[in-house]
Tab-separated table of N, CA and C in Angstrom:
chain	number	residue	atom	x	y	z
A	26	MET	N	0.847	-1.174	0.000
A	26	MET	CA	0.000	0.000	0.000
A	26	MET	C	0.897	1.244	0.000
A	27	ALA	N	0.501	2.189	-0.844
A	27	ALA	CA	1.302	3.411	-0.989
A	27	ALA	C	1.060	4.333	0.199
A	28	PRO	N	2.072	5.101	0.594
A	28	PRO	CA	1.906	6.019	1.731
A	28	PRO	C	0.962	7.177	1.377
A	29	LEU	N	0.307	7.697	2.401
A	29	LEU	CA	-0.595	8.834	2.239
A	29	LEU	C	0.240	10.104	2.250
A	30	THR	N	0.292	10.756	1.091
A	30	THR	CA	1.116	11.971	0.953
A	30	THR	C	0.222	13.204	0.956
A	31	GLY	N	0.866	14.319	0.986
A	31	GLY	CA	0.150	15.598	0.964
A	31	GLY	C	-0.655	15.777	-0.310
A	32	ARG	N	-0.107	15.319	-1.438
A	32	ARG	CA	-0.817	15.436	-2.718
A	32	ARG	C	-2.096	14.600	-2.713
A	33	LYS	N	-2.031	13.403	-2.145
A	33	LYS	CA	-3.216	12.546	-2.094
A	33	LYS	C	-4.289	13.153	-1.193
A	34	VAL	N	-3.886	13.700	-0.071
A	34	VAL	CA	-4.847	14.349	0.823
A	34	VAL	C	-5.491	15.538	0.122
A	35	LEU	N	-4.689	16.328	-0.581
A	35	LEU	CA	-5.214	17.469	-1.338
A	35	LEU	C	-6.217	16.983	-2.395
A	36	ALA	N	-5.884	15.913	-3.107
A	36	ALA	CA	-6.783	15.370	-4.127
A	36	ALA	C	-8.100	14.905	-3.505
A	37	ILE	N	-8.032	14.277	-2.328
A	37	ILE	CA	-9.243	13.820	-1.639
A	37	ILE	C	-10.114	15.017	-1.264
A	38	PHE	N	-9.512	16.055	-0.693
A	38	PHE	CA	-10.270	17.247	-0.315
A	38	PHE	C	-10.880	17.934	-1.530
A	39	VAL	N	-10.115	18.089	-2.593
A	39	VAL	CA	-10.617	18.736	-3.811
A	39	VAL	C	-11.769	17.927	-4.395
A	40	ALA	N	-11.627	16.602	-4.451
A	40	ALA	CA	-12.691	15.754	-4.991
A	40	ALA	C	-13.953	15.850	-4.138
A	41	ALA	N	-13.800	15.776	-2.825
A	41	ALA	CA	-14.966	15.819	-1.934
A	41	ALA	C	-15.699	17.155	-2.048
A	42	PHE	N	-14.965	18.257	-2.007
A	42	PHE	CA	-15.614	19.561	-2.097
A	42	PHE	C	-16.165	19.821	-3.491
A	43	SER	N	-15.571	19.245	-4.519
A	43	SER	CA	-16.109	19.375	-5.877
A	43	SER	C	-17.477	18.711	-5.965
A	44	VAL	N	-17.609	17.560	-5.353
A	44	VAL	CA	-18.903	16.868	-5.353
A	44	VAL	C	-19.938	17.705	-4.595
A	45	ILE	N	-19.569	18.203	-3.430
A	45	ILE	CA	-20.501	19.008	-2.620
A	45	ILE	C	-20.934	20.261	-3.372
A	46	ILE	N	-19.978	20.976	-3.939
A	46	ILE	CA	-20.301	22.206	-4.673
A	46	ILE	C	-21.120	21.885	-5.919
A	47	GLY	N	-20.775	20.818	-6.612
A	47	GLY	CA	-21.527	20.423	-7.804
A	47	GLY	C	-22.976	20.093	-7.495
A	48	VAL	N	-23.216	19.348	-6.427
A	48	VAL	CA	-24.588	19.012	-6.032
A	48	VAL	C	-25.346	20.271	-5.626
A	49	ASN	N	-24.720	21.173	-4.880
A	49	ASN	CA	-25.381	22.426	-4.495
A	49	ASN	C	-25.760	23.255	-5.709
A	50	LEU	N	-24.881	23.353	-6.692
A	50	LEU	CA	-25.184	24.109	-7.906
A	50	LEU	C	-26.345	23.467	-8.668
A	51	LEU	N	-26.346	22.145	-8.761
A	51	LEU	CA	-27.431	21.450	-9.442
A	51	LEU	C	-28.762	21.702	-8.738
A	52	LEU	N	-28.789	21.607	-7.414
A	52	LEU	CA	-30.031	21.844	-6.666
A	52	LEU	C	-30.499	23.289	-6.802
A	53	ALA	N	-29.571	24.233	-6.769
A	53	ALA	CA	-29.946	25.643	-6.940
A	53	ALA	C	-30.531	25.879	-8.329
A	54	TYR	N	-29.929	25.279	-9.344
A	54	TYR	CA	-30.433	25.410	-10.714
A	54	TYR	C	-31.857	24.846	-10.813
A	55	GLN	N	-32.070	23.658	-10.264
A	55	GLN	CA	-33.391	23.039	-10.306
A	55	GLN	C	-34.429	23.886	-9.561
A	56	ALA	N	-34.048	24.451	-8.443
A	56	ALA	CA	-34.981	25.275	-7.665
A	56	ALA	C	-35.399	26.514	-8.439
A	57	VAL	N	-34.455	27.164	-9.082
A	57	VAL	CA	-34.758	28.391	-9.812
A	57	VAL	C	-35.580	28.101	-11.064
A	58	HIS	N	-35.278	27.039	-11.772
A	58	HIS	CA	-35.959	26.757	-13.033
A	58	HIS	C	-37.271	26.007	-12.886
A	59	SER	N	-37.581	25.518	-11.703
A	59	SER	CA	-38.862	24.841	-11.516
A	59	SER	C	-39.844	25.678	-10.698
A	60	PHE	N	-39.427	26.860	-10.221
A	60	PHE	CA	-40.303	27.712	-9.428
A	60	PHE	C	-41.395	28.286	-10.321
A	61	PRO	N	-42.674	28.027	-10.016
A	61	PRO	CA	-43.747	28.451	-10.907
A	61	PRO	C	-44.009	29.954	-10.926
A	62	GLY	N	-43.536	30.701	-9.955
A	62	GLY	CA	-43.737	32.144	-10.005
A	62	GLY	C	-44.395	32.695	-8.756
A	63	LEU	N	-44.827	33.913	-8.868
A	63	LEU	CA	-45.427	34.618	-7.742
A	63	LEU	C	-46.883	34.222	-7.546
A	64	GLU	N	-47.335	34.288	-6.325
A	64	GLU	CA	-48.748	34.063	-6.033
A	64	GLU	C	-49.555	35.320	-6.355
A	65	VAL	N	-49.036	36.470	-5.964
A	65	VAL	CA	-49.692	37.747	-6.244
A	65	VAL	C	-48.640	38.742	-6.706
A	66	GLU	N	-49.062	39.722	-7.487
A	66	GLU	CA	-48.135	40.735	-7.977
A	66	GLU	C	-47.561	41.581	-6.842
A	67	ASN	N	-48.440	42.000	-5.935
A	67	ASN	CA	-48.015	42.881	-4.852
A	67	ASN	C	-48.666	42.391	-3.564
A	68	GLY	N	-47.872	41.822	-2.673
A	68	GLY	CA	-48.394	41.260	-1.435
A	68	GLY	C	-49.080	42.296	-0.559
A	69	TYR	N	-48.571	43.513	-0.529
A	69	TYR	CA	-49.176	44.554	0.303
A	69	TYR	C	-50.576	44.901	-0.191
A	70	VAL	N	-50.715	45.076	-1.494
A	70	VAL	CA	-52.029	45.407	-2.053
A	70	VAL	C	-53.007	44.264	-1.818
A	71	ALA	N	-52.556	43.023	-2.009
A	71	ALA	CA	-53.435	41.873	-1.798
A	71	ALA	C	-53.860	41.756	-0.339
A	72	SER	N	-52.992	42.151	0.580
A	72	SER	CA	-53.311	42.030	2.007
A	72	SER	C	-54.371	43.028	2.458
A	73	GLN	N	-54.541	44.120	1.724
A	73	GLN	CA	-55.482	45.158	2.141
A	73	GLN	C	-56.930	44.686	2.136
A	74	SER	N	-57.253	43.742	1.233
A	74	SER	CA	-58.637	43.266	1.167
A	74	SER	C	-58.758	41.800	1.579
A	75	PHE	N	-57.703	41.217	2.096
A	75	PHE	CA	-57.702	39.785	2.398
A	75	PHE	C	-58.796	39.403	3.393
A	76	ASN	N	-58.871	40.087	4.530
A	76	ASN	CA	-59.859	39.739	5.565
A	76	ASN	C	-61.285	39.910	5.064
A	77	ARG	N	-61.535	40.984	4.333
A	77	ARG	CA	-62.879	41.232	3.795
A	77	ARG	C	-63.251	40.135	2.790
A	78	ASP	N	-62.327	39.795	1.907
A	78	ASP	CA	-62.581	38.757	0.905
A	78	ASP	C	-62.791	37.395	1.568
A	79	MET	N	-62.005	37.103	2.610
A	79	MET	CA	-62.131	35.831	3.303
A	79	MET	C	-63.502	35.718	3.982
A	80	LYS	N	-63.966	36.791	4.610
A	80	LYS	CA	-65.287	36.777	5.258
A	80	LYS	C	-66.393	36.545	4.234
A	81	ALA	N	-66.292	37.233	3.103
A	81	ALA	CA	-67.312	37.071	2.058
A	81	ALA	C	-67.304	35.647	1.513
A	82	GLN	N	-66.122	35.080	1.347
A	82	GLN	CA	-66.017	33.712	0.837
A	82	GLN	C	-66.585	32.716	1.845
A	83	LYS	N	-66.285	32.904	3.125
A	83	LYS	CA	-66.821	32.001	4.159
A	83	LYS	C	-68.339	32.130	4.270
A	84	ALA	N	-68.867	33.329	4.037
A	84	ALA	CA	-70.314	33.534	4.121
A	84	ALA	C	-71.056	32.745	3.041
A	85	LEU	N	-70.381	32.438	1.941
A	85	LEU	CA	-71.009	31.614	0.904
A	85	LEU	C	-71.314	30.209	1.431
A	86	GLY	N	-70.454	29.708	2.339
A	86	GLY	CA	-70.641	28.380	2.907
A	86	GLY	C	-70.371	27.251	1.932
A	87	TRP	N	-69.569	27.515	0.921
A	87	TRP	CA	-69.304	26.502	-0.107
A	87	TRP	C	-68.265	25.499	0.355
A	88	THR	N	-68.454	24.254	-0.047
A	88	THR	CA	-67.439	23.213	0.102
A	88	THR	C	-67.195	22.623	-1.276
A	89	VAL	N	-65.943	22.261	-1.526
A	89	VAL	CA	-65.553	21.745	-2.839
A	89	VAL	C	-65.032	20.327	-2.682
A	90	GLN	N	-65.514	19.443	-3.525
A	90	GLN	CA	-65.050	18.054	-3.562
A	90	GLN	C	-64.514	17.766	-4.957
A	91	LEU	N	-63.327	17.163	-5.011
A	91	LEU	CA	-62.713	16.797	-6.282
A	91	LEU	C	-62.843	15.299	-6.508
A	92	GLY	N	-62.876	14.927	-7.766
A	92	GLY	CA	-62.840	13.523	-8.131
A	92	GLY	C	-62.096	13.378	-9.447
A	93	TYR	N	-61.418	12.266	-9.612
A	93	TYR	CA	-60.733	11.999	-10.873
A	93	TYR	C	-60.807	10.514	-11.164
A	94	GLU	N	-61.397	10.192	-12.321
A	94	GLU	CA	-61.521	8.792	-12.709
A	94	GLU	C	-61.638	8.700	-14.220
A	95	SER	N	-60.882	7.788	-14.792
A	95	SER	CA	-60.920	7.503	-16.239
A	95	SER	C	-60.696	8.755	-17.086
A	96	GLY	N	-59.773	9.616	-16.669
A	96	GLY	CA	-59.439	10.801	-17.454
A	96	GLY	C	-60.432	11.938	-17.351
A	97	VAL	N	-61.310	11.907	-16.352
A	97	VAL	CA	-62.290	12.976	-16.168
A	97	VAL	C	-62.140	13.552	-14.763
A	98	LEU	N	-61.925	14.867	-14.698
A	98	LEU	CA	-61.832	15.586	-13.430
A	98	LEU	C	-63.206	16.149	-13.111
A	99	THR	N	-63.684	15.883	-11.888
A	99	THR	CA	-64.989	16.403	-11.482
A	99	THR	C	-64.823	17.337	-10.288
A	100	VAL	N	-65.626	18.381	-10.275
A	100	VAL	CA	-65.642	19.363	-9.188
A	100	VAL	C	-67.091	19.524	-8.738
A	101	ASP	N	-67.336	19.219	-7.471
A	101	ASP	CA	-68.655	19.421	-6.882
A	101	ASP	C	-68.558	20.587	-5.912
A	102	VAL	N	-69.376	21.607	-6.123
A	102	VAL	CA	-69.415	22.761	-5.232
A	102	VAL	C	-70.777	22.753	-4.552
A	103	ASP	N	-70.762	22.570	-3.231
A	103	ASP	CA	-72.007	22.488	-2.463
A	103	ASP	C	-72.051	23.582	-1.410
A	104	ARG	N	-73.268	24.033	-1.110
A	104	ARG	CA	-73.471	25.034	-0.068
A	104	ARG	C	-73.648	24.355	1.271
A	105	ALA	N	-74.454	23.327	1.312
A	105	ALA	CA	-74.656	22.478	2.489
A	105	ALA	C	-74.710	21.061	1.935
A	106	PRO	N	-74.570	20.053	2.779
A	106	PRO	CA	-74.596	18.689	2.243
A	106	PRO	C	-75.799	18.439	1.330
A	107	GLY	N	-75.517	18.160	0.055
A	107	GLY	CA	-76.571	17.876	-0.912
A	107	GLY	C	-77.228	19.099	-1.516
A	108	SER	N	-76.815	20.294	-1.139
A	108	SER	CA	-77.412	21.524	-1.654
A	108	SER	C	-76.427	22.213	-2.588
A	109	PRO	N	-76.754	22.359	-3.867
A	109	PRO	CA	-75.801	22.957	-4.805
A	109	PRO	C	-75.589	24.446	-4.538
A	110	ALA	N	-74.399	24.907	-4.862
A	110	ALA	CA	-74.075	26.319	-4.708
A	110	ALA	C	-74.503	27.079	-5.957
A	111	ASP	N	-74.709	28.362	-5.819
A	111	ASP	CA	-75.111	29.202	-6.946
A	111	ASP	C	-73.865	29.734	-7.664
A	112	VAL	N	-73.229	28.882	-8.451
A	112	VAL	CA	-71.977	29.209	-9.138
A	112	VAL	C	-72.300	29.869	-10.474
A	113	ALA	N	-71.808	31.100	-10.658
A	113	ALA	CA	-72.010	31.804	-11.925
A	113	ALA	C	-70.901	31.460	-12.914
A	114	SER	N	-69.673	31.328	-12.435
A	114	SER	CA	-68.555	30.973	-13.319
A	114	SER	C	-67.540	30.166	-12.526
A	115	LEU	N	-66.808	29.323	-13.259
A	115	LEU	CA	-65.823	28.454	-12.630
A	115	LEU	C	-64.588	28.395	-13.510
A	116	GLY	N	-63.443	28.596	-12.887
A	116	GLY	CA	-62.157	28.443	-13.558
A	116	GLY	C	-61.282	27.536	-12.714
A	117	VAL	N	-60.554	26.636	-13.360
A	117	VAL	CA	-59.746	25.674	-12.625
A	117	VAL	C	-58.354	25.603	-13.259
A	118	LEU	N	-57.342	25.658	-12.400
A	118	LEU	CA	-55.955	25.460	-12.810
A	118	LEU	C	-55.491	24.161	-12.188
A	119	VAL	N	-54.983	23.253	-13.012
A	119	VAL	CA	-54.473	21.967	-12.541
A	119	VAL	C	-52.998	21.909	-12.893
A	120	GLY	N	-52.159	21.643	-11.898
A	120	GLY	CA	-50.729	21.569	-12.151
A	120	GLY	C	-50.005	20.888	-11.015
A	121	ARG	N	-48.734	20.689	-11.220
A	121	ARG	CA	-47.906	20.111	-10.169
A	121	ARG	C	-47.632	21.189	-9.133
A	122	PRO	N	-47.482	20.814	-7.855
A	122	PRO	CA	-47.241	21.816	-6.816
A	122	PRO	C	-45.900	22.532	-6.953
A	123	THR	N	-44.922	21.926	-7.623
A	123	THR	CA	-43.573	22.496	-7.622
A	123	THR	C	-43.116	23.073	-8.941
A	124	GLU	N	-43.896	22.926	-10.008
A	124	GLU	CA	-43.469	23.463	-11.296
A	124	GLU	C	-44.679	23.798	-12.145
A	125	ALA	N	-44.462	24.671	-13.128
A	125	ALA	CA	-45.581	25.152	-13.932
A	125	ALA	C	-45.656	24.517	-15.314
A	126	LYS	N	-44.694	23.689	-15.693
A	126	LYS	CA	-44.678	23.207	-17.077
A	126	LYS	C	-45.820	22.251	-17.414
A	127	GLU	N	-46.453	21.632	-16.420
A	127	GLU	CA	-47.583	20.743	-16.683
A	127	GLU	C	-48.924	21.394	-16.352
A	128	ASP	N	-48.960	22.718	-16.157
A	128	ASP	CA	-50.207	23.406	-15.827
A	128	ASP	C	-51.222	23.262	-16.957
A	129	LYS	N	-52.470	23.054	-16.559
A	129	LYS	CA	-53.570	22.914	-17.513
A	129	LYS	C	-54.758	23.709	-17.002
A	130	ARG	N	-55.518	24.257	-17.923
A	130	ARG	CA	-56.768	24.938	-17.589
A	130	ARG	C	-57.887	24.263	-18.383
A	131	PRO	N	-58.410	23.156	-17.839
A	131	PRO	CA	-59.437	22.422	-18.586
A	131	PRO	C	-60.745	23.204	-18.691
A	132	SER	N	-61.483	22.912	-19.731
A	132	SER	CA	-62.779	23.544	-19.955
A	132	SER	C	-63.862	22.649	-19.358
A	133	PHE	N	-64.581	23.171	-18.381
A	133	PHE	CA	-65.563	22.390	-17.639
A	133	PHE	C	-66.962	22.567	-18.209
A	134	THR	N	-67.728	21.496	-18.145
A	134	THR	CA	-69.145	21.552	-18.484
A	134	THR	C	-69.930	21.224	-17.218
A	135	ARG	N	-71.102	21.815	-17.144
A	135	ARG	CA	-71.930	21.612	-15.943
A	135	ARG	C	-73.053	20.642	-16.272
A	136	ARG	N	-73.155	19.624	-15.440
A	136	ARG	CA	-74.254	18.661	-15.533
A	136	ARG	C	-74.896	18.582	-14.160
A	137	GLY	N	-75.994	19.274	-14.010
A	137	GLY	CA	-76.652	19.318	-12.706
A	137	GLY	C	-75.790	20.060	-11.706
A	138	ASP	N	-75.408	19.366	-10.626
A	138	ASP	CA	-74.614	19.985	-9.562
A	138	ASP	C	-73.116	19.748	-9.743
A	139	ARG	N	-72.728	19.076	-10.823
A	139	ARG	CA	-71.333	18.667	-11.001
A	139	ARG	C	-70.730	19.316	-12.246
A	140	PHE	N	-69.501	19.800	-12.057
A	140	PHE	CA	-68.707	20.297	-13.170
A	140	PHE	C	-67.714	19.199	-13.542
A	141	SER	N	-67.539	18.944	-14.827
A	141	SER	CA	-66.588	17.913	-15.238
A	141	SER	C	-65.845	18.342	-16.489
A	142	ALA	N	-64.617	17.812	-16.615
A	142	ALA	CA	-63.781	18.128	-17.772
A	142	ALA	C	-62.841	16.961	-18.049
A	143	PRO	N	-62.656	16.635	-19.320
A	143	PRO	CA	-61.674	15.608	-19.646
A	143	PRO	C	-60.266	16.195	-19.531
A	144	VAL	N	-59.411	15.528	-18.783
A	144	VAL	CA	-58.025	15.979	-18.628
A	144	VAL	C	-57.170	14.768	-18.260
A	145	GLU	N	-56.080	14.602	-18.967
A	145	GLU	CA	-55.184	13.480	-18.694
A	145	GLU	C	-54.165	13.902	-17.638
A	146	LEU	N	-54.152	13.207	-16.521
A	146	LEU	CA	-53.220	13.480	-15.436
A	146	LEU	C	-52.382	12.236	-15.182
A	147	ARG	N	-51.076	12.407	-15.177
A	147	ARG	CA	-50.194	11.293	-14.844
A	147	ARG	C	-50.244	11.056	-13.337
A	148	ARG	N	-49.748	9.904	-12.937
A	148	ARG	CA	-49.797	9.568	-11.521
A	148	ARG	C	-48.966	10.561	-10.708
A	149	GLY	N	-49.346	10.724	-9.446
A	149	GLY	CA	-48.629	11.616	-8.550
A	149	GLY	C	-49.533	12.683	-7.962
A	150	LYS	N	-48.905	13.643	-7.309
A	150	LYS	CA	-49.642	14.711	-6.625
A	150	LYS	C	-49.857	15.887	-7.564
A	151	TRP	N	-51.079	16.403	-7.567
A	151	TRP	CA	-51.457	17.550	-8.379
A	151	TRP	C	-52.073	18.623	-7.482
A	152	MET	N	-51.889	19.858	-7.875
A	152	MET	CA	-52.495	21.007	-7.206
A	152	MET	C	-53.661	21.462	-8.076
A	153	VAL	N	-54.815	21.674	-7.456
A	153	VAL	CA	-55.998	22.138	-8.179
A	153	VAL	C	-56.440	23.452	-7.535
A	154	VAL	N	-56.404	24.531	-8.316
A	154	VAL	CA	-56.812	25.844	-7.818
A	154	VAL	C	-58.176	26.175	-8.422
A	155	ILE	N	-59.165	26.286	-7.554
A	155	ILE	CA	-60.535	26.581	-7.962
A	155	ILE	C	-60.759	28.081	-7.832
A	156	SER	N	-61.188	28.728	-8.903
A	156	SER	CA	-61.577	30.134	-8.882
A	156	SER	C	-63.003	30.210	-9.411
A	157	ALA	N	-63.901	30.630	-8.555
A	157	ALA	CA	-65.307	30.682	-8.952
A	157	ALA	C	-65.897	32.019	-8.548
A	158	GLN	N	-67.053	32.295	-9.110
A	158	GLN	CA	-67.782	33.494	-8.742
A	158	GLN	C	-69.233	33.101	-8.521
A	159	ALA	N	-69.786	33.576	-7.413
A	159	ALA	CA	-71.192	33.315	-7.097
A	159	ALA	C	-72.071	34.242	-7.921
A	160	THR	N	-73.340	33.910	-8.007
A	160	THR	CA	-74.264	34.756	-8.766
A	160	THR	C	-74.409	36.147	-8.149
A	161	ASN	N	-74.068	36.289	-6.854
A	161	ASN	CA	-74.129	37.609	-6.219
A	161	ASN	C	-72.831	38.405	-6.409
A	162	GLY	N	-71.855	37.842	-7.146
A	162	GLY	CA	-70.611	38.543	-7.444
A	162	GLY	C	-69.450	38.227	-6.508
A	163	THR	N	-69.687	37.448	-5.460
A	163	THR	CA	-68.630	37.107	-4.512
A	163	THR	C	-67.646	36.142	-5.156
A	164	HIS	N	-66.361	36.453	-4.995
A	164	HIS	CA	-65.315	35.586	-5.532
A	164	HIS	C	-64.966	34.496	-4.528
A	165	PHE	N	-64.662	33.319	-5.054
A	165	PHE	CA	-64.305	32.159	-4.245
A	165	PHE	C	-63.023	31.575	-4.824
A	166	LYS	N	-62.043	31.320	-3.945
A	166	LYS	CA	-60.792	30.725	-4.407
A	166	LYS	C	-60.327	29.720	-3.367
A	167	GLN	N	-59.942	28.536	-3.858
A	167	GLN	CA	-59.465	27.502	-2.954
A	167	GLN	C	-58.456	26.629	-3.686
A	168	ARG	N	-57.403	26.262	-2.969
A	168	ARG	CA	-56.375	25.366	-3.506
A	168	ARG	C	-56.523	24.012	-2.819
A	169	LEU	N	-56.626	22.972	-3.634
A	169	LEU	CA	-56.786	21.612	-3.124
A	169	LEU	C	-55.712	20.712	-3.715
A	170	SER	N	-55.460	19.601	-3.052
A	170	SER	CA	-54.524	18.609	-3.555
A	170	SER	C	-55.292	17.415	-4.094
A	171	LEU	N	-54.758	16.844	-5.148
A	171	LEU	CA	-55.348	15.660	-5.761
A	171	LEU	C	-54.211	14.682	-6.026
A	172	VAL	N	-54.368	13.450	-5.556
A	172	VAL	CA	-53.354	12.420	-5.785
A	172	VAL	C	-53.923	11.400	-6.770
A	173	VAL	N	-53.225	11.249	-7.896
A	173	VAL	CA	-53.624	10.279	-8.896
A	173	VAL	C	-52.812	9.012	-8.665
A	174	PRO	N	-53.480	7.924	-8.291
A	174	PRO	CA	-52.731	6.693	-8.040
A	174	PRO	C	-52.213	6.089	-9.335
A	175	GLY	N	-51.220	5.259	-9.210
A	175	GLY	CA	-50.697	4.664	-10.433
A	175	GLY	C	-49.870	3.528	-10.119
């Protein structure tokens, strides 16, 4: 076995720190390039009406249930158990929680109390952002998680 010299120790340190720095750079790159963006343009402006908007949304008494089966995403918006909500418009964003490249905005059709849209989702965790408006003009927004088994 060869003796441990100063050059070998230096090579070990350089190799070890090269791996550490390389992994850190890779993780930083992935974090920056997969970040989907801002939630709001100006947090201060959004905060000015947050409490008022939250009270109005809670006063609607809406609950949202998601379903996904055979390539069809369903959204049920109810006011009380079994009582449909008075939804004037519905917009839905479906995407991964950590990146925006798979974001989809499916077009929903209403059949009775249920909104449904064909959308192909691969297995894994999905973020579903519901944006709706009641017939009285109150805005409703909720973010839900959906796990597609596979």
